[in-house]
Amino acid sequence: MSSIADWATPNPVTENRSGLIGKAVDRYEGPLKVTGTAPYAYEVEAPSPPVQGAIVTSAIARGRVAAIDTAEAEASPGVLLVWTHKTIPAQGARGARINPRSQRPSSPVMDSDEVRYFGETVAFVVADTLENARAAAALIKVTYDELWAVVDFPASLGLAENPPGEEDVRIGDFETAFAAAPVTLDETYTSPIQNHVQMEPCATTAWWDGDKVTVHTSIQMVKGGQHALAETLMIPSDDVHLLTRYIGGGFGGKGQSYDDLSLAALAARELKRPVKVAYTRQQMMLGTIHRPATIQRVRLGATPDGRLT
C-alpha cells in the first residue's frame, strides 16, 4: 500500500504530461481584441441588413404601469415596432420548463404591468437605425402607480427573514465560550453595492431561419442562455443556436441572460429580419444584476496563543 509520502512525491513520468504547465500560451483572440477586429455580439455581421432595438426602462423601483402612451413613438420616423406589456407576443409563463433537462426556466419580458425593480423593461422600440429607435423610445410616456419599495439596506435589516427551507445553524454554547475566552474579537464588516461595469454591455444580434433562431449574445453561461431563451420562446432547445465568441468582461454579471436576448429574438421573428439590441451604459447599471451590499458581524474567542475556543 502506498504511503502519504509516496503520493506527495512528484512522479517525473506523469507530471506535466501535456507539457503546458510553466509555458507561455498565446491567446489566439488577443490580436483580434487589441486591434478592434474581434466581432462582439452587437458587431456580428448578420445575413441581411439588421434593424435596431431600444429598451425603455422603469423610472420607479416598485409598482405598476398605470398607463403608457406610445402614439408619438409609433409615428416617429423609421419605427417598425413598439411593444409594451399589452402588445408583446406570447411567451412562456415565468418559471416554466417545457424542454427535457432544461437548465433555465422561461423568463418573459413585460409579461404584466408589474414593476419589480428600478430599470425593468417597460417598453421596446425597433427602428431602421439606432438613432431613430432611441429617439422614438424617448417619446413614450409612462404613468405609474408607485408602491413603497425596500431600497435602504441597513435601514431594512429588521425585515430580513430566512429563505424557505433554510435556518440559522448553531453548534455548541457560543455565548458561554465567548464570555470565558481570554482574547475576543467582535467586529462588523460592510461592503457596498458593486456594479460589474463590463466594457461590453449586454447585447444580442438575432435572426431566424425558418423555425430556428440564431443569437449572438454576450453571456458567460452558454447552455443556460440557450435553454432560457428556448423556454421563453416556447420552442425546442435544439432550435436555438446561441453563440458567444467574445465577451468584453463578465465578472459573473453575465452568468445569466437579460431582456436583450429575448427581445432581439422575439422582434427578429416578428419582423422576419435580423435585430440588434444592446443595453445602454446607464441601463447596465440598473437592468442587470450587481454584487449586493453586505453586513457581516464576526465574533471570535481564543486563547492567547491563537487557538479558537
mmCIF file of C-alpha atoms in Angstrom, residues 47-280:
data_model
loop_
_atom_site.group_PDB
_atom_site.id
_atom_site.type_symbol
_atom_site.label_atom_id
_atom_site.label_comp_id
_atom_site.label_asym_id
_atom_site.label_seq_id
_atom_site.Cartn_x
_atom_site.Cartn_y
_atom_site.Cartn_z
ATOM 1 C CA PRO A 47 -27.051 37.533 -43.082
ATOM 2 C CA SER A 48 -29.041 40.610 -44.148
ATOM 3 C CA PRO A 49 -29.151 44.271 -43.042
ATOM 4 C CA PRO A 50 -30.293 44.409 -39.385
ATOM 5 C CA VAL A 51 -32.622 46.831 -37.658
ATOM 6 C CA GLN A 52 -32.037 48.288 -34.203
ATOM 7 C CA GLY A 53 -33.892 47.965 -30.902
ATOM 8 C CA ALA A 54 -34.064 50.342 -27.939
ATOM 9 C CA ILE A 55 -35.258 49.394 -24.462
ATOM 10 C CA VAL A 56 -37.326 51.698 -22.237
ATOM 11 C CA THR A 57 -36.802 51.041 -18.529
ATOM 12 C CA SER A 58 -38.914 51.838 -15.474
ATOM 13 C CA ALA A 59 -38.426 55.061 -13.543
ATOM 14 C CA ILE A 60 -39.676 53.588 -10.256
ATOM 15 C CA ALA A 61 -38.473 50.739 -8.053
ATOM 16 C CA ARG A 62 -41.819 49.062 -7.382
ATOM 17 C CA GLY A 63 -45.398 49.466 -8.515
ATOM 18 C CA ARG A 64 -47.447 49.114 -11.683
ATOM 19 C CA VAL A 65 -47.702 50.699 -15.098
ATOM 20 C CA ALA A 66 -50.969 52.612 -14.851
ATOM 21 C CA ALA A 67 -50.898 53.942 -18.420
ATOM 22 C CA ILE A 68 -48.486 54.037 -21.322
ATOM 23 C CA ASP A 69 -48.771 56.292 -24.395
ATOM 24 C CA THR A 70 -46.858 55.062 -27.448
ATOM 25 C CA ALA A 71 -48.656 57.083 -30.157
ATOM 26 C CA GLU A 72 -45.809 59.524 -30.788
ATOM 27 C CA ALA A 73 -43.241 56.746 -30.832
ATOM 28 C CA GLU A 74 -45.250 54.708 -33.323
ATOM 29 C CA ALA A 75 -45.486 57.735 -35.639
ATOM 30 C CA SER A 76 -41.790 58.554 -35.314
ATOM 31 C CA PRO A 77 -39.521 58.223 -38.402
ATOM 32 C CA GLY A 78 -38.201 54.761 -39.177
ATOM 33 C CA VAL A 79 -40.125 52.952 -36.430
ATOM 34 C CA LEU A 80 -41.046 49.369 -37.263
ATOM 35 C CA LEU A 81 -42.370 48.065 -33.956
ATOM 36 C CA VAL A 82 -43.370 49.300 -30.491
ATOM 37 C CA TRP A 83 -44.150 46.850 -27.697
ATOM 38 C CA THR A 84 -45.485 47.210 -24.181
ATOM 39 C CA HIS A 85 -46.850 44.626 -21.760
ATOM 40 C CA LYS A 86 -50.128 44.855 -23.670
ATOM 41 C CA THR A 87 -48.738 44.187 -27.144
ATOM 42 C CA ILE A 88 -45.666 41.955 -26.794
ATOM 43 C CA PRO A 89 -46.135 38.457 -28.301
ATOM 44 C CA ALA A 90 -46.947 35.465 -26.113
ATOM 45 C CA GLN A 91 -44.068 33.975 -24.141
ATOM 46 C CA GLY A 92 -43.599 31.041 -21.812
ATOM 47 C CA ALA A 93 -45.005 31.531 -18.327
ATOM 48 C CA ARG A 94 -42.435 32.786 -15.842
ATOM 49 C CA GLY A 95 -40.557 29.835 -14.369
ATOM 50 C CA ALA A 96 -41.988 27.307 -16.849
ATOM 51 C CA ARG A 97 -39.894 24.480 -18.345
ATOM 52 C CA ILE A 98 -41.240 22.526 -21.312
ATOM 53 C CA ASN A 99 -37.963 21.083 -22.617
ATOM 54 C CA PRO A 100 -36.421 17.947 -21.066
ATOM 55 C CA ARG A 101 -33.443 18.599 -18.772
ATOM 56 C CA SER A 102 -33.755 22.352 -19.232
ATOM 57 C CA GLN A 103 -31.180 24.198 -17.131
ATOM 58 C CA ARG A 104 -33.066 27.501 -17.034
ATOM 59 C CA PRO A 105 -36.778 28.332 -16.958
ATOM 60 C CA SER A 106 -38.710 30.837 -19.025
ATOM 61 C CA SER A 107 -38.006 34.493 -18.248
ATOM 62 C CA PRO A 108 -40.610 36.512 -20.148
ATOM 63 C CA VAL A 109 -40.233 40.236 -20.793
ATOM 64 C CA MET A 110 -43.044 42.641 -19.904
ATOM 65 C CA ASP A 111 -45.346 39.761 -19.002
ATOM 66 C CA SER A 112 -47.521 42.021 -16.824
ATOM 67 C CA ASP A 113 -47.959 45.629 -15.739
ATOM 68 C CA GLU A 114 -45.964 44.952 -12.561
ATOM 69 C CA VAL A 115 -42.713 46.845 -11.928
ATOM 70 C CA ARG A 116 -40.400 44.805 -9.704
ATOM 71 C CA TYR A 117 -37.226 46.916 -9.757
ATOM 72 C CA PHE A 118 -35.840 50.232 -10.955
ATOM 73 C CA GLY A 119 -34.643 49.742 -14.534
ATOM 74 C CA GLU A 120 -37.015 46.928 -15.512
ATOM 75 C CA THR A 121 -38.137 46.893 -19.163
ATOM 76 C CA VAL A 122 -41.499 48.624 -19.664
ATOM 77 C CA ALA A 123 -41.420 49.271 -23.437
ATOM 78 C CA PHE A 124 -39.406 48.345 -26.514
ATOM 79 C CA VAL A 125 -38.909 50.034 -29.875
ATOM 80 C CA VAL A 126 -37.383 48.768 -33.119
ATOM 81 C CA ALA A 127 -36.480 51.165 -35.927
ATOM 82 C CA ASP A 128 -34.370 51.270 -39.069
ATOM 83 C CA THR A 129 -31.479 52.962 -37.249
ATOM 84 C CA LEU A 130 -30.302 53.123 -33.646
ATOM 85 C CA GLU A 131 -30.786 56.894 -33.614
ATOM 86 C CA ASN A 132 -34.420 56.570 -34.730
ATOM 87 C CA ALA A 133 -35.065 53.780 -32.234
ATOM 88 C CA ARG A 134 -33.709 55.797 -29.308
ATOM 89 C CA ALA A 135 -35.488 58.969 -30.422
ATOM 90 C CA ALA A 136 -38.801 57.113 -30.572
ATOM 91 C CA ALA A 137 -38.181 55.415 -27.221
ATOM 92 C CA ALA A 138 -37.734 58.847 -25.635
ATOM 93 C CA LEU A 139 -41.249 59.804 -26.810
ATOM 94 C CA ILE A 140 -43.001 57.024 -24.866
ATOM 95 C CA LYS A 141 -44.896 58.373 -21.856
ATOM 96 C CA VAL A 142 -45.351 56.040 -18.880
ATOM 97 C CA THR A 143 -47.569 56.710 -15.865
ATOM 98 C CA TYR A 144 -47.005 54.615 -12.739
ATOM 99 C CA ASP A 145 -48.900 53.626 -9.623
ATOM 100 C CA GLU A 146 -45.909 53.649 -7.298
ATOM 101 C CA LEU A 147 -45.653 51.388 -4.258
ATOM 102 C CA TRP A 148 -43.317 51.502 -1.272
ATOM 103 C CA ALA A 149 -40.030 49.761 -2.006
ATOM 104 C CA VAL A 150 -37.164 48.447 0.092
ATOM 105 C CA VAL A 151 -34.112 50.364 -1.139
ATOM 106 C CA ASP A 152 -32.165 51.224 2.046
ATOM 107 C CA PHE A 153 -30.262 48.075 3.017
ATOM 108 C CA PRO A 154 -29.062 48.986 6.565
ATOM 109 C CA ALA A 155 -32.427 50.501 7.466
ATOM 110 C CA SER A 156 -34.292 47.399 6.303
ATOM 111 C CA LEU A 157 -32.418 44.718 8.240
ATOM 112 C CA GLY A 158 -35.404 44.270 10.549
ATOM 113 C CA LEU A 159 -37.407 42.970 7.571
ATOM 114 C CA ALA A 160 -34.929 40.170 6.824
ATOM 115 C CA GLU A 161 -36.059 36.558 7.035
ATOM 116 C CA ASN A 162 -34.592 33.208 6.100
ATOM 117 C CA PRO A 163 -35.455 31.823 2.661
ATOM 118 C CA PRO A 164 -37.861 28.854 2.658
ATOM 119 C CA GLY A 165 -36.170 25.665 3.824
ATOM 120 C CA GLU A 166 -33.178 27.426 5.381
ATOM 121 C CA GLU A 167 -32.436 28.219 9.006
ATOM 122 C CA ASP A 168 -29.586 29.516 11.111
ATOM 123 C CA VAL A 169 -27.212 26.853 12.431
ATOM 124 C CA ARG A 170 -25.867 26.887 15.978
ATOM 125 C CA ILE A 171 -23.341 24.344 17.265
ATOM 126 C CA GLY A 172 -22.197 24.371 20.888
ATOM 127 C CA ASP A 173 -22.601 27.090 23.533
ATOM 128 C CA PHE A 174 -21.067 30.137 21.873
ATOM 129 C CA GLU A 175 -22.116 32.693 24.483
ATOM 130 C CA THR A 176 -20.509 30.825 27.392
ATOM 131 C CA ALA A 177 -17.287 30.136 25.468
ATOM 132 C CA PHE A 178 -17.076 33.709 24.197
ATOM 133 C CA ALA A 179 -17.568 35.170 27.667
ATOM 134 C CA ALA A 180 -14.810 32.964 29.073
ATOM 135 C CA ALA A 181 -12.315 33.495 26.232
ATOM 136 C CA PRO A 182 -9.125 35.358 27.263
ATOM 137 C CA VAL A 183 -8.996 37.065 23.861
ATOM 138 C CA THR A 184 -12.094 38.173 21.949
ATOM 139 C CA LEU A 185 -12.851 39.927 18.684
ATOM 140 C CA ASP A 186 -16.209 41.492 17.833
ATOM 141 C CA GLU A 187 -16.150 43.403 14.572
ATOM 142 C CA THR A 188 -18.666 44.321 11.891
ATOM 143 C CA TYR A 189 -17.537 44.496 8.271
ATOM 144 C CA THR A 190 -19.528 46.126 5.476
ATOM 145 C CA SER A 191 -19.232 46.252 1.714
ATOM 146 C CA PRO A 192 -21.237 48.499 -0.643
ATOM 147 C CA ILE A 193 -23.235 47.626 -3.741
ATOM 148 C CA GLN A 194 -20.824 46.985 -6.597
ATOM 149 C CA ASN A 195 -21.682 47.013 -10.312
ATOM 150 C CA HIS A 196 -19.669 44.850 -12.677
ATOM 151 C CA VAL A 197 -19.148 47.694 -15.189
ATOM 152 C CA GLN A 198 -18.108 45.474 -18.085
ATOM 153 C CA MET A 199 -16.587 47.228 -21.087
ATOM 154 C CA GLU A 200 -19.061 45.452 -23.372
ATOM 155 C CA PRO A 201 -22.717 45.952 -22.432
ATOM 156 C CA CYS A 202 -25.207 43.100 -22.596
ATOM 157 C CA ALA A 203 -26.122 42.880 -26.270
ATOM 158 C CA THR A 204 -27.659 40.474 -28.800
ATOM 159 C CA THR A 205 -27.886 40.111 -32.562
ATOM 160 C CA ALA A 206 -30.622 37.675 -33.637
ATOM 161 C CA TRP A 207 -32.092 36.262 -36.834
ATOM 162 C CA TRP A 208 -34.324 33.352 -37.847
ATOM 163 C CA ASP A 209 -34.029 30.663 -40.478
ATOM 164 C CA GLY A 210 -37.456 29.063 -40.629
ATOM 165 C CA ASP A 211 -38.296 27.808 -37.136
ATOM 166 C CA LYS A 212 -34.727 28.074 -35.864
ATOM 167 C CA VAL A 213 -33.160 31.164 -34.312
ATOM 168 C CA THR A 214 -29.504 32.157 -34.223
ATOM 169 C CA VAL A 215 -28.427 34.556 -31.485
ATOM 170 C CA HIS A 216 -25.005 36.073 -30.887
ATOM 171 C CA THR A 217 -25.071 37.374 -27.323
ATOM 172 C CA SER A 218 -22.730 38.475 -24.558
ATOM 173 C CA ILE A 219 -23.169 35.797 -21.901
ATOM 174 C CA GLN A 220 -20.879 33.566 -19.850
ATOM 175 C CA MET A 221 -23.148 30.540 -19.343
ATOM 176 C CA VAL A 222 -23.940 29.491 -22.908
ATOM 177 C CA LYS A 223 -26.126 26.444 -22.222
ATOM 178 C CA GLY A 224 -28.186 28.308 -19.627
ATOM 179 C CA GLY A 225 -28.845 31.159 -22.031
ATOM 180 C CA GLN A 226 -29.860 28.755 -24.793
ATOM 181 C CA HIS A 227 -32.320 26.979 -22.514
ATOM 182 C CA ALA A 228 -33.775 30.169 -21.031
ATOM 183 C CA LEU A 229 -34.419 31.585 -24.496
ATOM 184 C CA ALA A 230 -35.998 28.337 -25.727
ATOM 185 C CA GLU A 231 -38.342 28.288 -22.733
ATOM 186 C CA THR A 232 -39.238 31.952 -23.201
ATOM 187 C CA LEU A 233 -39.928 31.462 -26.926
ATOM 188 C CA MET A 234 -41.708 28.154 -26.228
ATOM 189 C CA ILE A 235 -39.636 26.247 -28.788
ATOM 190 C CA PRO A 236 -37.327 23.198 -28.550
ATOM 191 C CA SER A 237 -33.850 23.920 -27.202
ATOM 192 C CA ASP A 238 -32.339 22.409 -30.359
ATOM 193 C CA ASP A 239 -33.965 25.204 -32.362
ATOM 194 C CA VAL A 240 -31.893 27.834 -30.523
ATOM 195 C CA HIS A 241 -28.325 28.292 -31.774
ATOM 196 C CA LEU A 242 -26.618 30.557 -29.228
ATOM 197 C CA LEU A 243 -23.070 31.775 -29.828
ATOM 198 C CA THR A 244 -20.844 33.907 -27.620
ATOM 199 C CA ARG A 245 -17.457 34.120 -29.322
ATOM 200 C CA TYR A 246 -16.068 37.060 -27.375
ATOM 201 C CA ILE A 247 -17.083 38.670 -24.087
ATOM 202 C CA GLY A 248 -15.931 42.157 -23.233
ATOM 203 C CA GLY A 249 -15.929 41.489 -19.498
ATOM 204 C CA GLY A 250 -18.320 39.410 -17.453
ATOM 205 C CA PHE A 251 -17.194 39.028 -13.842
ATOM 206 C CA GLY A 252 -20.306 36.973 -13.052
ATOM 207 C CA GLY A 253 -22.630 39.738 -14.232
ATOM 208 C CA LYS A 254 -23.190 37.852 -17.486
ATOM 209 C CA GLY A 255 -23.787 34.484 -15.905
ATOM 210 C CA GLN A 256 -27.440 34.849 -16.808
ATOM 211 C CA SER A 257 -29.262 36.302 -19.798
ATOM 212 C CA TYR A 258 -31.224 39.537 -19.826
ATOM 213 C CA ASP A 259 -34.045 41.121 -21.799
ATOM 214 C CA ASP A 260 -31.825 41.998 -24.766
ATOM 215 C CA LEU A 261 -31.647 38.293 -25.651
ATOM 216 C CA SER A 262 -35.391 37.657 -25.572
ATOM 217 C CA LEU A 263 -36.366 40.963 -27.198
ATOM 218 C CA ALA A 264 -33.946 40.560 -30.092
ATOM 219 C CA ALA A 265 -35.188 37.032 -30.814
ATOM 220 C CA LEU A 266 -38.862 37.959 -30.481
ATOM 221 C CA ALA A 267 -38.533 41.051 -32.687
ATOM 222 C CA ALA A 268 -36.495 39.197 -35.320
ATOM 223 C CA ARG A 269 -39.247 36.599 -35.555
ATOM 224 C CA GLU A 270 -41.942 39.265 -35.760
ATOM 225 C CA LEU A 271 -40.187 41.394 -38.400
ATOM 226 C CA LYS A 272 -38.582 38.486 -40.281
ATOM 227 C CA ARG A 273 -35.231 40.251 -40.348
ATOM 228 C CA PRO A 274 -32.144 40.460 -38.097
ATOM 229 C CA VAL A 275 -32.445 42.632 -34.993
ATOM 230 C CA LYS A 276 -29.735 44.100 -32.769
ATOM 231 C CA VAL A 277 -30.414 45.078 -29.146
ATOM 232 C CA ALA A 278 -27.965 46.450 -26.579
ATOM 233 C CA TYR A 279 -28.327 47.954 -23.132
ATOM 234 C CA THR A 280 -27.050 51.500 -22.745
#
